[in-house]
CSV table of C-alpha atoms in Angstrom, one decimal:
chain,number,residue,atom,x,y,z
A,1,MET,CA,21.3,14.6,-26.0
A,2,LEU,CA,22.3,11.5,-24.0
A,3,ALA,CA,22.4,13.6,-20.8
A,4,GLY,CA,19.0,15.0,-21.5
A,5,SER,CA,17.4,11.6,-21.9
A,6,SER,CA,19.0,10.2,-18.8
A,7,LEU,CA,17.8,13.3,-16.9
A,8,LEU,CA,14.2,12.5,-18.1
A,9,THR,CA,14.7,8.9,-17.0
A,10,LEU,CA,15.8,10.1,-13.6
A,11,LEU,CA,12.8,12.4,-13.2
A,12,ASP,CA,10.5,9.6,-14.3
A,13,ASP,CA,12.1,7.3,-11.6
A,14,ILE,CA,11.6,10.0,-9.0
A,15,ALA,CA,8.0,10.5,-10.0
A,16,THR,CA,7.4,6.8,-9.7
A,17,LEU,CA,9.1,6.6,-6.3
A,18,LEU,CA,7.0,9.5,-5.0
A,19,ASP,CA,3.8,7.8,-6.2
A,20,ASP,CA,4.8,4.6,-4.4
A,21,ILE,CA,5.6,6.6,-1.2
A,22,SER,CA,2.2,8.4,-1.4
A,23,VAL,CA,0.3,5.1,-1.8
A,24,MET,CA,2.2,3.6,1.1
A,25,GLY,CA,1.4,6.7,3.2
A,26,LYS,CA,-2.3,6.4,2.4
A,27,LEU,CA,-2.3,2.7,3.4
A,28,ALA,CA,-0.4,3.5,6.6
A,29,ALA,CA,-2.9,6.3,7.4
A,30,LYS,CA,-5.8,3.9,6.8
A,31,LYS,CA,-4.2,1.3,9.0
A,32,THR,CA,-3.5,3.8,11.8
A,33,ALA,CA,-7.1,5.2,11.6
A,34,GLY,CA,-8.4,1.6,11.8
A,35,VAL,CA,-6.3,0.9,14.9
A,36,LEU,CA,-7.4,4.1,16.5
A,37,GLY,CA,-11.0,3.5,15.6
A,38,SER,CA,-11.0,0.0,17.1
A,39,ASP,CA,-9.3,1.3,20.2
A,40,LEU,CA,-12.0,4.0,20.7
A,41,SER,CA,-15.0,1.7,20.1
């Protein structure tokens, strides 16, 4: 039982981490697009 709950906690942590990474990736993509856009204009 204890192992199962700690596994769920681990999966939850991983899901949170992946969410953080995807958000940072989107922000980085926006920044990169902004820099490229300003270079082109």
